[in-house]
Amino acid sequence: MTPTGPTGAIRYDLQLIADMVTPGARVLDVGCGEGDLLSYLRTFKQVDGRGIELSMAGVRAAVSQGVPVIQGDADTDLSDYPDGAFDYAILSQTLQATERPRDVLINMLRIADRAIVSFPNFAHWRGRLHLLVRGRMPVSEYLPYEWWETPNIHFCTIRDFLKLCRELDLTVERALALDERGRPERFPVNCPIANFMSAQAVFLLARGSRR
């Protein structure tokens, strides 16, 4: 069973994302799944929140929670939103499943002042060991798919993502390295050990070189 955060309402990693959002903010959750994060944010932080979800099953589940969600694709539909429409755009555990992750990230920071992005770290030591010893793509609790059914098409590491942020001149306002259960590690995300020891990461980003 996936562990919940301190409130007991949502997963640890989603709780960490929620903690980065200012109460009352305008939020777009891209790839919102069944709407658990948005439901939490609307209830506990009174955000003006809405979501996009590719899966119709996810849309129906979110709507059943009273969350305003539309069916949409992050790769194509973010371009329909006007500049500065939101305070936060959130992409949780979805970046690696998009066709054009760089363009998705650029669009998120066009339509929102800040982006919150989390993703599995494909350089995690367990995955490396699995490949080394078994010679097969790893399957785990946080990467539960076989290679032939996985939605993940762009395998990103923490170092890869930091490099992309530098190339796009994005400011990392906050970042956390996470373990396999979504809990914060004791070391910073930009230290060399994070790329080896961390199973996941979450980043709070802003446009340009803010000080």
mmCIF file of C-alpha atoms in Angstrom:
data_model
loop_
_atom_site.group_PDB
_atom_site.id
_atom_site.type_symbol
_atom_site.label_atom_id
_atom_site.label_comp_id
_atom_site.label_asym_id
_atom_site.label_seq_id
_atom_site.Cartn_x
_atom_site.Cartn_y
_atom_site.Cartn_z
ATOM 1 C CA MET A 1 0.000 0.000 0.000
ATOM 2 C CA THR A 2 1.309 3.457 -0.920
ATOM 3 C CA PRO A 3 2.133 5.444 2.239
ATOM 4 C CA THR A 4 0.254 8.640 2.933
ATOM 5 C CA GLY A 5 1.711 11.910 4.139
ATOM 6 C CA PRO A 6 1.458 13.440 7.614
ATOM 7 C CA THR A 7 -2.208 14.354 7.135
ATOM 8 C CA GLY A 8 -3.095 10.781 6.184
ATOM 9 C CA ALA A 9 -5.037 12.127 3.195
ATOM 10 C CA ILE A 10 -2.642 11.820 0.236
ATOM 11 C CA ARG A 11 0.691 10.206 -0.662
ATOM 12 C CA TYR A 12 3.898 11.603 0.822
ATOM 13 C CA ASP A 13 5.121 12.989 -2.507
ATOM 14 C CA LEU A 14 1.782 14.676 -3.189
ATOM 15 C CA GLN A 15 1.817 16.164 0.316
ATOM 16 C CA LEU A 16 5.232 17.692 -0.407
ATOM 17 C CA ILE A 17 3.876 19.200 -3.616
ATOM 18 C CA ALA A 18 0.835 20.561 -1.775
ATOM 19 C CA ASP A 19 3.136 22.183 0.795
ATOM 20 C CA MET A 20 4.743 24.213 -2.016
ATOM 21 C CA VAL A 21 1.420 25.747 -3.094
ATOM 22 C CA THR A 22 0.264 29.063 -1.627
ATOM 23 C CA PRO A 23 -3.280 29.036 -0.184
ATOM 24 C CA GLY A 24 -5.864 30.496 -2.535
ATOM 25 C CA ALA A 25 -3.651 30.109 -5.609
ATOM 26 C CA ARG A 26 -4.818 29.370 -9.148
ATOM 27 C CA VAL A 27 -3.627 25.832 -9.930
ATOM 28 C CA LEU A 28 -3.590 23.638 -13.023
ATOM 29 C CA ASP A 29 -2.757 19.976 -12.357
ATOM 30 C CA VAL A 30 -1.500 18.456 -15.610
ATOM 31 C CA GLY A 31 -2.018 14.714 -15.755
ATOM 32 C CA CYS A 32 -4.006 14.873 -12.540
ATOM 33 C CA GLY A 33 -5.014 11.202 -12.480
ATOM 34 C CA GLU A 34 -8.022 10.652 -10.253
ATOM 35 C CA GLY A 35 -7.779 14.167 -8.814
ATOM 36 C CA ASP A 36 -6.481 13.319 -5.321
ATOM 37 C CA LEU A 37 -4.012 16.225 -5.183
ATOM 38 C CA LEU A 38 -6.500 18.750 -6.536
ATOM 39 C CA SER A 39 -9.180 17.550 -4.145
ATOM 40 C CA TYR A 40 -6.753 17.991 -1.246
ATOM 41 C CA LEU A 41 -5.659 21.453 -2.406
ATOM 42 C CA ARG A 42 -9.231 22.639 -2.849
ATOM 43 C CA THR A 43 -10.215 21.353 0.594
ATOM 44 C CA PHE A 44 -7.197 22.344 2.682
ATOM 45 C CA LYS A 45 -5.705 25.279 0.752
ATOM 46 C CA GLN A 46 -8.821 26.716 -0.893
ATOM 47 C CA VAL A 47 -7.126 26.872 -4.290
ATOM 48 C CA ASP A 48 -8.913 27.691 -7.528
ATOM 49 C CA GLY A 49 -7.897 24.379 -9.058
ATOM 50 C CA ARG A 50 -8.605 22.473 -12.222
ATOM 51 C CA GLY A 51 -7.022 19.560 -14.007
ATOM 52 C CA ILE A 52 -6.178 17.924 -17.314
ATOM 53 C CA GLU A 53 -6.121 14.139 -17.584
ATOM 54 C CA LEU A 54 -5.611 11.954 -20.652
ATOM 55 C CA SER A 55 -7.424 8.904 -19.287
ATOM 56 C CA MET A 56 -11.221 9.036 -19.332
ATOM 57 C CA ALA A 57 -11.260 6.703 -16.326
ATOM 58 C CA GLY A 58 -9.150 9.259 -14.457
ATOM 59 C CA VAL A 59 -11.425 12.100 -15.551
ATOM 60 C CA ARG A 60 -14.518 10.261 -14.316
ATOM 61 C CA ALA A 61 -12.873 9.450 -10.979
ATOM 62 C CA ALA A 62 -11.791 13.074 -10.485
ATOM 63 C CA VAL A 63 -15.207 14.453 -11.392
ATOM 64 C CA SER A 64 -16.769 12.031 -8.893
ATOM 65 C CA GLN A 65 -14.681 13.794 -6.214
ATOM 66 C CA GLY A 66 -16.100 17.138 -7.305
ATOM 67 C CA VAL A 67 -12.863 18.196 -9.015
ATOM 68 C CA PRO A 68 -13.163 20.155 -12.298
ATOM 69 C CA VAL A 69 -11.161 18.091 -14.777
ATOM 70 C CA ILE A 70 -11.223 17.892 -18.567
ATOM 71 C CA GLN A 71 -9.781 15.242 -20.837
ATOM 72 C CA GLY A 72 -6.635 16.571 -22.450
ATOM 73 C CA ASP A 73 -3.079 15.882 -23.513
ATOM 74 C CA ALA A 74 -0.152 17.794 -21.986
ATOM 75 C CA ASP A 75 1.756 17.588 -25.275
ATOM 76 C CA THR A 76 -0.927 19.333 -27.327
ATOM 77 C CA ASP A 77 -3.468 21.089 -25.123
ATOM 78 C CA LEU A 78 -1.342 23.350 -22.912
ATOM 79 C CA SER A 79 -0.836 25.653 -25.901
ATOM 80 C CA ASP A 80 -4.547 26.537 -25.687
ATOM 81 C CA TYR A 81 -4.117 28.281 -22.329
ATOM 82 C CA PRO A 82 -3.240 32.004 -22.227
ATOM 83 C CA ASP A 83 -0.044 33.353 -20.699
ATOM 84 C CA GLY A 84 -0.140 33.762 -16.926
ATOM 85 C CA ALA A 85 -3.486 32.010 -16.468
ATOM 86 C CA PHE A 86 -2.324 30.238 -13.302
ATOM 87 C CA ASP A 87 -0.073 30.731 -10.307
ATOM 88 C CA TYR A 88 1.095 27.100 -10.370
ATOM 89 C CA ALA A 89 1.153 24.386 -13.006
ATOM 90 C CA ILE A 90 1.785 20.940 -11.526
ATOM 91 C CA LEU A 91 3.111 17.874 -13.330
ATOM 92 C CA SER A 92 3.336 14.963 -10.908
ATOM 93 C CA GLN A 93 5.033 11.723 -12.036
ATOM 94 C CA THR A 94 4.051 12.454 -15.648
ATOM 95 C CA LEU A 95 6.994 14.248 -17.297
ATOM 96 C CA GLN A 96 8.581 10.969 -18.412
ATOM 97 C CA ALA A 97 5.341 9.910 -20.133
ATOM 98 C CA THR A 98 5.052 12.999 -22.344
ATOM 99 C CA GLU A 99 6.224 13.001 -25.950
ATOM 100 C CA ARG A 100 7.927 16.402 -25.757
ATOM 101 C CA PRO A 101 8.871 17.005 -22.108
ATOM 102 C CA ARG A 102 10.987 20.083 -22.893
ATOM 103 C CA ASP A 103 8.082 21.801 -24.666
ATOM 104 C CA VAL A 104 5.663 20.770 -21.920
ATOM 105 C CA LEU A 105 7.921 22.381 -19.318
ATOM 106 C CA ILE A 106 8.228 25.574 -21.373
ATOM 107 C CA ASN A 107 4.451 25.748 -21.773
ATOM 108 C CA MET A 108 3.875 25.190 -18.061
ATOM 109 C CA LEU A 109 6.028 28.189 -17.228
ATOM 110 C CA ARG A 110 4.302 30.257 -19.889
ATOM 111 C CA ILE A 111 0.826 29.709 -18.500
ATOM 112 C CA ALA A 112 1.876 29.782 -14.822
ATOM 113 C CA ASP A 113 4.244 31.796 -12.646
ATOM 114 C CA ARG A 114 5.696 28.610 -11.185
ATOM 115 C CA ALA A 115 5.850 24.952 -12.117
ATOM 116 C CA ILE A 116 6.035 22.015 -9.724
ATOM 117 C CA VAL A 117 7.434 18.906 -11.376
ATOM 118 C CA SER A 118 8.066 15.469 -9.882
ATOM 119 C CA PHE A 119 9.428 12.406 -11.662
ATOM 120 C CA PRO A 120 11.073 9.027 -11.007
ATOM 121 C CA ASN A 121 14.879 9.093 -11.108
ATOM 122 C CA PHE A 122 15.954 6.454 -13.609
ATOM 123 C CA ALA A 123 19.529 6.606 -12.277
ATOM 124 C CA HIS A 124 18.493 5.213 -8.882
ATOM 125 C CA TRP A 125 20.884 2.534 -7.665
ATOM 126 C CA ARG A 126 18.262 -0.199 -7.515
ATOM 127 C CA GLY A 127 17.479 0.262 -11.193
ATOM 128 C CA ARG A 128 21.177 0.248 -12.077
ATOM 129 C CA LEU A 129 21.738 -2.910 -10.051
ATOM 130 C CA HIS A 130 18.719 -4.616 -11.590
ATOM 131 C CA LEU A 131 20.064 -3.955 -15.081
ATOM 132 C CA LEU A 132 23.578 -5.017 -14.115
ATOM 133 C CA VAL A 133 22.612 -8.269 -12.419
ATOM 134 C CA ARG A 134 19.505 -9.352 -14.314
ATOM 135 C CA GLY A 135 20.004 -7.555 -17.619
ATOM 136 C CA ARG A 136 16.333 -6.555 -17.687
ATOM 137 C CA MET A 137 14.411 -3.307 -17.276
ATOM 138 C CA PRO A 138 13.618 -2.843 -13.564
ATOM 139 C CA VAL A 139 10.113 -3.196 -12.141
ATOM 140 C CA SER A 140 9.419 -1.745 -8.693
ATOM 141 C CA GLU A 141 6.712 -0.122 -6.556
ATOM 142 C CA TYR A 142 7.364 3.310 -8.055
ATOM 143 C CA LEU A 143 8.084 1.914 -11.565
ATOM 144 C CA PRO A 144 5.475 -0.852 -11.670
ATOM 145 C CA TYR A 145 5.338 -1.504 -15.419
ATOM 146 C CA GLU A 146 6.965 -4.098 -17.631
ATOM 147 C CA TRP A 147 8.929 -2.596 -20.515
ATOM 148 C CA TRP A 148 6.270 -3.507 -23.074
ATOM 149 C CA GLU A 149 3.393 -1.800 -21.232
ATOM 150 C CA THR A 150 5.058 1.204 -19.611
ATOM 151 C CA PRO A 151 3.758 4.705 -20.388
ATOM 152 C CA ASN A 152 7.258 6.047 -19.720
ATOM 153 C CA ILE A 153 8.966 7.005 -22.971
ATOM 154 C CA HIS A 154 11.646 9.498 -21.831
ATOM 155 C CA PHE A 155 13.911 8.153 -19.103
ATOM 156 C CA CYS A 156 15.080 11.142 -17.069
ATOM 157 C CA THR A 157 17.580 11.341 -14.212
ATOM 158 C CA ILE A 158 17.979 14.097 -11.651
ATOM 159 C CA ARG A 159 21.176 15.239 -13.383
ATOM 160 C CA ASP A 160 19.379 15.307 -16.739
ATOM 161 C CA PHE A 161 16.622 17.475 -15.312
ATOM 162 C CA LEU A 162 19.034 19.918 -13.649
ATOM 163 C CA LYS A 163 20.866 20.268 -16.977
ATOM 164 C CA LEU A 164 17.588 21.016 -18.769
ATOM 165 C CA CYS A 165 16.709 23.667 -16.178
ATOM 166 C CA ARG A 166 20.063 25.373 -16.805
ATOM 167 C CA GLU A 167 19.563 25.242 -20.580
ATOM 168 C CA LEU A 168 16.104 26.823 -20.252
ATOM 169 C CA ASP A 169 17.354 29.398 -17.711
ATOM 170 C CA LEU A 170 14.868 28.212 -15.096
ATOM 171 C CA THR A 171 15.315 29.006 -11.446
ATOM 172 C CA VAL A 172 15.061 26.083 -9.044
ATOM 173 C CA GLU A 173 13.368 27.731 -6.070
ATOM 174 C CA ARG A 174 13.097 24.507 -4.132
ATOM 175 C CA ALA A 175 13.975 20.880 -4.804
ATOM 176 C CA LEU A 176 13.730 17.666 -2.819
ATOM 177 C CA ALA A 177 15.299 14.269 -3.350
ATOM 178 C CA LEU A 178 12.840 11.522 -2.346
ATOM 179 C CA ASP A 179 13.141 7.881 -1.390
ATOM 180 C CA GLU A 180 11.067 5.060 -2.886
ATOM 181 C CA ARG A 181 8.158 5.839 -0.568
ATOM 182 C CA GLY A 182 8.122 9.506 -1.568
ATOM 183 C CA ARG A 183 9.717 10.812 1.642
ATOM 184 C CA PRO A 184 12.496 13.453 1.627
ATOM 185 C CA GLU A 185 16.090 12.301 1.720
ATOM 186 C CA ARG A 186 18.590 13.940 4.088
ATOM 187 C CA PHE A 187 20.841 15.222 1.294
ATOM 188 C CA PRO A 188 20.186 18.053 -1.197
ATOM 189 C CA VAL A 189 18.992 17.236 -4.687
ATOM 190 C CA ASN A 190 22.001 18.861 -6.375
ATOM 191 C CA CYS A 191 24.657 16.807 -4.573
ATOM 192 C CA PRO A 192 26.266 13.918 -6.524
ATOM 193 C CA ILE A 193 24.846 11.240 -4.232
ATOM 194 C CA ALA A 194 21.245 12.292 -4.936
ATOM 195 C CA ASN A 195 21.368 11.030 -8.517
ATOM 196 C CA PHE A 196 22.464 7.613 -7.241
ATOM 197 C CA MET A 197 20.482 7.229 -4.016
ATOM 198 C CA SER A 198 17.165 8.995 -4.733
ATOM 199 C CA ALA A 199 14.248 7.174 -6.304
ATOM 200 C CA GLN A 200 12.292 10.346 -7.105
ATOM 201 C CA ALA A 201 12.576 14.121 -7.045
ATOM 202 C CA VAL A 202 10.283 17.137 -6.907
ATOM 203 C CA PHE A 203 11.169 20.627 -8.158
ATOM 204 C CA LEU A 204 9.580 24.062 -7.708
ATOM 205 C CA LEU A 205 10.583 26.148 -10.741
ATOM 206 C CA ALA A 206 10.253 29.738 -11.901
ATOM 207 C CA ARG A 207 11.117 31.511 -15.140
ATOM 208 C CA GLY A 208 14.424 33.323 -15.544
ATOM 209 C CA SER A 209 17.241 33.886 -13.090
ATOM 210 C CA ARG A 210 15.281 35.189 -10.107
ATOM 211 C CA ARG A 211 17.207 36.160 -7.020
#
